[in-house]
Amino acid sequence: MEQYFLVDTASGKRELLRPGKNVIGRSATVSAVDGVSFVSLESPSFTISRVQAIVEVASNGDAWISDCNSTNGTFLAISEGNGIRLDPHCFYQLKPGNRVILGDVEMRLETSACSTNEMGDQKGVMPSSALSSLNTSHPTNLSGAHSEILCASNDTRVATTANVTTTIEKPSDAVKSEANGAALQKSHECLSGKCSNDRVESTPHLEGSVVFGRKRIRSSSDITPPRGASKTVSSSFRVHWVCFSGMDGAEKADAQKLAKKLGWQTTDRIVDADILVVGSPVTRTPKFLIAVGRGIPVVTGNFLKDGDTAQLEKYVPALSHGSHTYSAASLRKVIFRECKTPILQGVSFQLGALPRKLRAVAREIILGCGGDIVRAQSTDALSLTEESLDSVYDSVLRGESL
C-alpha cells in the first residue's frame, strides 16, 4: 500500500500519514494510543485547534478526512484558491494533489508513488463514472483566517474567491452553493460510523472543474493562473454567506431578514463572507477595509432588495474618510481585480510605535488583508506610526502595493 504524506506548501515539510487514524492538531501533547497516530503542526497565529481534524488511511488504501468541530474549520480544495469548509464529524475522501487548509497552515496530500510534477495532472479528480447527479448543495465558504485563517494562504477562504461548487445531498437540506473550483458531493448519509447515520448510499468526493486561480503579487515562487480577463461579475456568482458593517442594530436586523429571505446565511466574520453589505452613510470600518483588501464585493443595502448577484458592481458604494475620497468606480476596480491575492500578502509590519488603542484594530485589518505582524523590529518589516497606518489603509482601498 502506498504511503500518504501531508506536505506544508510553505515550508515543504512532510508529515507521514500512517495506516489508521491520524489526529492532526497544534502542538498536542498526547499519550500513545493503539491504532492512532498524532501529527502536530506549528500554527504561527494559533488558529489551528489542539484537535483540528482526523485523516484516516483505510486498509484498502483510501484516505479520508474529517473536521473535529475545530474553531476555525478545516477546508478542502482540489485547485488554487480557497477551499470548501467541511462539515464537522463527516468524512470526505482525499485524493493526491488535494489541498487541506488547517487554520493558517496549508497542506497538500501526496503519495510515495506520486512525484511533485504529477500533482498538477491528478488534482484528485474522481472518474466520471463514480459521480452521482448533482442536484442539491450546502452553503460553505473558505477563508478564511480565515480568517485570519487564510490570511497567509492563497486566498483564501476564503474568501475573495474564484468559483467553487459544493454539493452536499441531504434528505431535508437543499440550498444551492458555489465557491472556487471544486464540486463537493456528499451522500444522504455520511460514511458509516463517521456521522449520525449508519447506512452508506454514496461516497463524498471532489470533482475537478474549470477554475481560474489568482496570481500572487510578491511571491515569484508561488504563482497561480489569473482569474480571467473579464472585469464584470459573472451571472454564475453565488452568495451564501453575507456579512454586515456600518449599521445600527435595527438596520442590521432588517438586512439580516432580507438576506435570509433570499436563502443566504449571515456571519460576523468578514473572511468567511462572500459579500459585505454596508449601511448608510458608508464608513471606513475594519470589515470594509478587509473586504476590499481580499476582493470581497462590498455593496449597499439596495442589493438585498434586488438580490441581483449578476450585477454586483452597480451596488458598490463610494466612500469618503477624512481627506480621502474613493469613487464607486475606483473601488470597483480594486474589488473586482483579476488578482485576488490578499493585497498585503507578503508584507510584514511592526506595531510597537502605534498607540496601544490602535494596535488591536490594526492587527485585525493587516492580518485580514493578508499581511504579517512581527514583534521584533527587522529590516524587512514596516514600522507603523499613526500616520503611516492611515497610508496603509489608503493603499488598500486604492489597490496599491506597498
PDB file of N, CA and C in Angstrom, residues 285-344:
ATOM      1  N   THR A 285     -14.894  51.072   7.895  1.00  0.00           N
ATOM      2  CA  THR A 285     -14.802  50.148   9.024  1.00  0.00           C
ATOM      3  C   THR A 285     -13.716  49.108   8.751  1.00  0.00           C
ATOM      4  N   PRO A 286     -13.259  48.403   9.796  1.00  0.00           N
ATOM      5  CA  PRO A 286     -12.283  47.328   9.565  1.00  0.00           C
ATOM      6  C   PRO A 286     -12.784  46.289   8.566  1.00  0.00           C
ATOM      7  N   LYS A 287     -14.061  45.940   8.648  1.00  0.00           N
ATOM      8  CA  LYS A 287     -14.610  44.953   7.709  1.00  0.00           C
ATOM      9  C   LYS A 287     -14.574  45.486   6.279  1.00  0.00           C
ATOM     10  N   PHE A 288     -14.844  46.768   6.111  1.00  0.00           N
ATOM     11  CA  PHE A 288     -14.798  47.379   4.774  1.00  0.00           C
ATOM     12  C   PHE A 288     -13.384  47.254   4.203  1.00  0.00           C
ATOM     13  N   LEU A 289     -12.388  47.596   5.011  1.00  0.00           N
ATOM     14  CA  LEU A 289     -11.001  47.530   4.550  1.00  0.00           C
ATOM     15  C   LEU A 289     -10.595  46.101   4.204  1.00  0.00           C
ATOM     16  N   ILE A 290     -10.970  45.152   5.062  1.00  0.00           N
ATOM     17  CA  ILE A 290     -10.597  43.754   4.816  1.00  0.00           C
ATOM     18  C   ILE A 290     -11.285  43.229   3.568  1.00  0.00           C
ATOM     19  N   ALA A 291     -12.558  43.591   3.395  1.00  0.00           N
ATOM     20  CA  ALA A 291     -13.290  43.129   2.211  1.00  0.00           C
ATOM     21  C   ALA A 291     -12.613  43.616   0.932  1.00  0.00           C
ATOM     22  N   VAL A 292     -12.273  44.898   0.886  1.00  0.00           N
ATOM     23  CA  VAL A 292     -11.607  45.435  -0.304  1.00  0.00           C
ATOM     24  C   VAL A 292     -10.238  44.780  -0.477  1.00  0.00           C
ATOM     25  N   GLY A 293      -9.517  44.621   0.636  1.00  0.00           N
ATOM     26  CA  GLY A 293      -8.191  44.020   0.570  1.00  0.00           C
ATOM     27  C   GLY A 293      -8.195  42.580   0.093  1.00  0.00           C
ATOM     28  N   ARG A 294      -9.292  41.882   0.317  1.00  0.00           N
ATOM     29  CA  ARG A 294      -9.388  40.475  -0.081  1.00  0.00           C
ATOM     30  C   ARG A 294     -10.204  40.280  -1.355  1.00  0.00           C
ATOM     31  N   GLY A 295     -10.743  41.365  -1.898  1.00  0.00           N
ATOM     32  CA  GLY A 295     -11.535  41.230  -3.119  1.00  0.00           C
ATOM     33  C   GLY A 295     -12.932  40.715  -2.870  1.00  0.00           C
ATOM     34  N   ILE A 296     -13.460  40.922  -1.675  1.00  0.00           N
ATOM     35  CA  ILE A 296     -14.836  40.530  -1.361  1.00  0.00           C
ATOM     36  C   ILE A 296     -15.753  41.676  -1.768  1.00  0.00           C
ATOM     37  N   PRO A 297     -16.773  41.424  -2.578  1.00  0.00           N
ATOM     38  CA  PRO A 297     -17.658  42.504  -3.022  1.00  0.00           C
ATOM     39  C   PRO A 297     -18.279  43.265  -1.851  1.00  0.00           C
ATOM     40  N   VAL A 298     -18.252  44.587  -1.935  1.00  0.00           N
ATOM     41  CA  VAL A 298     -18.877  45.476  -0.951  1.00  0.00           C
ATOM     42  C   VAL A 298     -20.053  46.158  -1.632  1.00  0.00           C
ATOM     43  N   VAL A 299     -21.241  46.034  -1.043  1.00  0.00           N
ATOM     44  CA  VAL A 299     -22.448  46.570  -1.673  1.00  0.00           C
ATOM     45  C   VAL A 299     -23.299  47.295  -0.640  1.00  0.00           C
ATOM     46  N   THR A 300     -24.207  48.120  -1.134  1.00  0.00           N
ATOM     47  CA  THR A 300     -25.153  48.814  -0.260  1.00  0.00           C
ATOM     48  C   THR A 300     -26.353  47.918   0.022  1.00  0.00           C
ATOM     49  N   GLY A 301     -27.216  48.373   0.930  1.00  0.00           N
ATOM     50  CA  GLY A 301     -28.395  47.600   1.293  1.00  0.00           C
ATOM     51  C   GLY A 301     -29.372  47.395   0.154  1.00  0.00           C
ATOM     52  N   ASN A 302     -29.302  48.230  -0.879  1.00  0.00           N
ATOM     53  CA  ASN A 302     -30.205  48.051  -2.023  1.00  0.00           C
ATOM     54  C   ASN A 302     -30.003  46.704  -2.704  1.00  0.00           C
ATOM     55  N   PHE A 303     -28.813  46.161  -2.571  1.00  0.00           N
ATOM     56  CA  PHE A 303     -28.546  44.857  -3.168  1.00  0.00           C
ATOM     57  C   PHE A 303     -29.475  43.793  -2.593  1.00  0.00           C
ATOM     58  N   LEU A 304     -29.755  43.880  -1.287  1.00  0.00           N
ATOM     59  CA  LEU A 304     -30.613  42.883  -0.654  1.00  0.00           C
ATOM     60  C   LEU A 304     -32.051  42.993  -1.133  1.00  0.00           C
ATOM     61  N   LYS A 305     -32.454  44.185  -1.540  1.00  0.00           N
ATOM     62  CA  LYS A 305     -33.821  44.358  -2.033  1.00  0.00           C
ATOM     63  C   LYS A 305     -33.976  43.758  -3.422  1.00  0.00           C
ATOM     64  N   ASP A 306     -32.908  43.853  -4.220  1.00  0.00           N
ATOM     65  CA  ASP A 306     -32.970  43.325  -5.581  1.00  0.00           C
ATOM     66  C   ASP A 306     -32.456  41.890  -5.670  1.00  0.00           C
ATOM     67  N   GLY A 307     -31.415  41.583  -4.894  1.00  0.00           N
ATOM     68  CA  GLY A 307     -30.823  40.251  -4.923  1.00  0.00           C
ATOM     69  C   GLY A 307     -30.198  39.904  -6.256  1.00  0.00           C
ATOM     70  N   ASP A 308     -29.773  40.915  -7.000  1.00  0.00           N
ATOM     71  CA  ASP A 308     -29.249  40.706  -8.346  1.00  0.00           C
ATOM     72  C   ASP A 308     -27.748  40.441  -8.280  1.00  0.00           C
ATOM     73  N   THR A 309     -27.363  39.184  -8.117  1.00  0.00           N
ATOM     74  CA  THR A 309     -25.946  38.844  -7.987  1.00  0.00           C
ATOM     75  C   THR A 309     -25.195  38.937  -9.306  1.00  0.00           C
ATOM     76  N   ALA A 310     -25.930  39.037 -10.409  1.00  0.00           N
ATOM     77  CA  ALA A 310     -25.268  39.128 -11.716  1.00  0.00           C
ATOM     78  C   ALA A 310     -24.718  40.523 -11.978  1.00  0.00           C
ATOM     79  N   GLN A 311     -25.163  41.512 -11.189  1.00  0.00           N
ATOM     80  CA  GLN A 311     -24.707  42.886 -11.409  1.00  0.00           C
ATOM     81  C   GLN A 311     -24.271  43.516 -10.091  1.00  0.00           C
ATOM     82  N   LEU A 312     -23.368  42.832  -9.405  1.00  0.00           N
ATOM     83  CA  LEU A 312     -22.898  43.329  -8.118  1.00  0.00           C
ATOM     84  C   LEU A 312     -22.222  44.683  -8.235  1.00  0.00           C
ATOM     85  N   GLU A 313     -21.574  44.920  -9.346  1.00  0.00           N
ATOM     86  CA  GLU A 313     -20.778  46.139  -9.486  1.00  0.00           C
ATOM     87  C   GLU A 313     -21.604  47.406  -9.315  1.00  0.00           C
ATOM     88  N   LYS A 314     -22.853  47.365  -9.724  1.00  0.00           N
ATOM     89  CA  LYS A 314     -23.650  48.591  -9.656  1.00  0.00           C
ATOM     90  C   LYS A 314     -24.049  48.952  -8.229  1.00  0.00           C
ATOM     91  N   TYR A 315     -23.840  48.028  -7.279  1.00  0.00           N
ATOM     92  CA  TYR A 315     -24.197  48.305  -5.884  1.00  0.00           C
ATOM     93  C   TYR A 315     -22.993  48.735  -5.049  1.00  0.00           C
ATOM     94  N   VAL A 316     -21.803  48.763  -5.638  1.00  0.00           N
ATOM     95  CA  VAL A 316     -20.614  49.184  -4.890  1.00  0.00           C
ATOM     96  C   VAL A 316     -20.722  50.675  -4.584  1.00  0.00           C
ATOM     97  N   PRO A 317     -20.559  51.075  -3.315  1.00  0.00           N
ATOM     98  CA  PRO A 317     -20.722  52.488  -2.961  1.00  0.00           C
ATOM     99  C   PRO A 317     -19.427  53.275  -3.110  1.00  0.00           C
ATOM    100  N   ALA A 318     -19.555  54.584  -3.056  1.00  0.00           N
ATOM    101  CA  ALA A 318     -18.386  55.460  -2.926  1.00  0.00           C
ATOM    102  C   ALA A 318     -18.090  55.606  -1.434  1.00  0.00           C
ATOM    103  N   LEU A 319     -16.906  56.104  -1.105  1.00  0.00           N
ATOM    104  CA  LEU A 319     -16.507  56.244   0.296  1.00  0.00           C
ATOM    105  C   LEU A 319     -15.694  57.508   0.485  1.00  0.00           C
ATOM    106  N   SER A 320     -15.998  58.214   1.562  1.00  0.00           N
ATOM    107  CA  SER A 320     -15.187  59.368   1.963  1.00  0.00           C
ATOM    108  C   SER A 320     -14.761  59.165   3.403  1.00  0.00           C
ATOM    109  N   HIS A 321     -13.471  59.392   3.671  1.00  0.00           N
ATOM    110  CA  HIS A 321     -12.958  59.260   5.034  1.00  0.00           C
ATOM    111  C   HIS A 321     -11.864  60.297   5.230  1.00  0.00           C
ATOM    112  N   GLY A 322     -12.146  61.281   6.084  1.00  0.00           N
ATOM    113  CA  GLY A 322     -11.178  62.343   6.299  1.00  0.00           C
ATOM    114  C   GLY A 322     -10.896  63.074   5.003  1.00  0.00           C
ATOM    115  N   SER A 323      -9.631  63.158   4.651  1.00  0.00           N
ATOM    116  CA  SER A 323      -9.248  63.845   3.411  1.00  0.00           C
ATOM    117  C   SER A 323      -9.247  62.910   2.205  1.00  0.00           C
ATOM    118  N   HIS A 324      -9.588  61.649   2.434  1.00  0.00           N
ATOM    119  CA  HIS A 324      -9.550  60.662   1.354  1.00  0.00           C
ATOM    120  C   HIS A 324     -10.944  60.451   0.771  1.00  0.00           C
ATOM    121  N   THR A 325     -10.998  60.372  -0.536  1.00  0.00           N
ATOM    122  CA  THR A 325     -12.256  60.093  -1.240  1.00  0.00           C
ATOM    123  C   THR A 325     -12.018  58.977  -2.250  1.00  0.00           C
ATOM    124  N   TYR A 326     -12.940  58.028  -2.262  1.00  0.00           N
ATOM    125  CA  TYR A 326     -12.835  56.887  -3.169  1.00  0.00           C
ATOM    126  C   TYR A 326     -14.155  56.760  -3.928  1.00  0.00           C
ATOM    127  N   SER A 327     -14.094  56.911  -5.211  1.00  0.00           N
ATOM    128  CA  SER A 327     -15.306  56.806  -6.021  1.00  0.00           C
ATOM    129  C   SER A 327     -15.738  55.348  -6.122  1.00  0.00           C
ATOM    130  N   ALA A 328     -17.002  55.155  -6.465  1.00  0.00           N
ATOM    131  CA  ALA A 328     -17.505  53.794  -6.649  1.00  0.00           C
ATOM    132  C   ALA A 328     -16.727  53.085  -7.754  1.00  0.00           C
ATOM    133  N   ALA A 329     -16.376  53.829  -8.789  1.00  0.00           N
ATOM    134  CA  ALA A 329     -15.640  53.232  -9.910  1.00  0.00           C
ATOM    135  C   ALA A 329     -14.259  52.750  -9.475  1.00  0.00           C
ATOM    136  N   SER A 330     -13.572  53.551  -8.654  1.00  0.00           N
ATOM    137  CA  SER A 330     -12.229  53.158  -8.221  1.00  0.00           C
ATOM    138  C   SER A 330     -12.284  51.955  -7.285  1.00  0.00           C
ATOM    139  N   LEU A 331     -13.295  51.913  -6.413  1.00  0.00           N
ATOM    140  CA  LEU A 331     -13.441  50.766  -5.516  1.00  0.00           C
ATOM    141  C   LEU A 331     -13.811  49.505  -6.295  1.00  0.00           C
ATOM    142  N   ARG A 332     -14.642  49.665  -7.310  1.00  0.00           N
ATOM    143  CA  ARG A 332     -14.988  48.504  -8.145  1.00  0.00           C
ATOM    144  C   ARG A 332     -13.734  47.911  -8.784  1.00  0.00           C
ATOM    145  N   LYS A 333     -12.863  48.798  -9.233  1.00  0.00           N
ATOM    146  CA  LYS A 333     -11.639  48.349  -9.901  1.00  0.00           C
ATOM    147  C   LYS A 333     -10.770  47.522  -8.958  1.00  0.00           C
ATOM    148  N   VAL A 334     -10.723  47.932  -7.690  1.00  0.00           N
ATOM    149  CA  VAL A 334      -9.910  47.207  -6.711  1.00  0.00           C
ATOM    150  C   VAL A 334     -10.588  45.901  -6.304  1.00  0.00           C
ATOM    151  N   ILE A 335     -11.883  45.965  -6.024  1.00  0.00           N
ATOM    152  CA  ILE A 335     -12.607  44.783  -5.538  1.00  0.00           C
ATOM    153  C   ILE A 335     -12.659  43.684  -6.586  1.00  0.00           C
ATOM    154  N   PHE A 336     -12.973  44.059  -7.819  1.00  0.00           N
ATOM    155  CA  PHE A 336     -13.133  43.062  -8.878  1.00  0.00           C
ATOM    156  C   PHE A 336     -11.864  42.930  -9.727  1.00  0.00           C
ATOM    157  N   ARG A 337     -10.724  43.112  -9.082  1.00  0.00           N
ATOM    158  CA  ARG A 337      -9.447  42.970  -9.771  1.00  0.00           C
ATOM    159  C   ARG A 337      -9.220  41.510 -10.169  1.00  0.00           C
ATOM    160  N   GLU A 338      -8.370  41.336 -11.165  1.00  0.00           N
ATOM    161  CA  GLU A 338      -8.067  39.983 -11.634  1.00  0.00           C
ATOM    162  C   GLU A 338      -7.296  39.197 -10.581  1.00  0.00           C
ATOM    163  N   CYS A 339      -6.329  39.828  -9.959  1.00  0.00           N
ATOM    164  CA  CYS A 339      -5.523  39.156  -8.946  1.00  0.00           C
ATOM    165  C   CYS A 339      -6.243  39.216  -7.607  1.00  0.00           C
ATOM    166  N   LYS A 340      -6.677  38.073  -7.124  1.00  0.00           N
ATOM    167  CA  LYS A 340      -7.449  38.033  -5.887  1.00  0.00           C
ATOM    168  C   LYS A 340      -6.608  37.732  -4.654  1.00  0.00           C
ATOM    169  N   THR A 341      -5.300  37.778  -4.797  1.00  0.00           N
ATOM    170  CA  THR A 341      -4.447  37.596  -3.634  1.00  0.00           C
ATOM    171  C   THR A 341      -4.699  38.728  -2.643  1.00  0.00           C
ATOM    172  N   PRO A 342      -4.829  38.426  -1.336  1.00  0.00           N
ATOM    173  CA  PRO A 342      -4.968  39.497  -0.349  1.00  0.00           C
ATOM    174  C   PRO A 342      -3.889  40.550  -0.542  1.00  0.00           C
ATOM    175  N   ILE A 343      -4.281  41.797  -0.522  1.00  0.00           N
ATOM    176  CA  ILE A 343      -3.448  42.878  -1.037  1.00  0.00           C
ATOM    177  C   ILE A 343      -2.185  43.136  -0.214  1.00  0.00           C
ATOM    178  N   LEU A 344      -2.179  42.748   1.067  1.00  0.00           N
ATOM    179  CA  LEU A 344      -0.989  42.952   1.897  1.00  0.00           C
ATOM    180  C   LEU A 344      -0.173  41.674   2.055  1.00  0.00           C
TER     181      LEU A 344
END
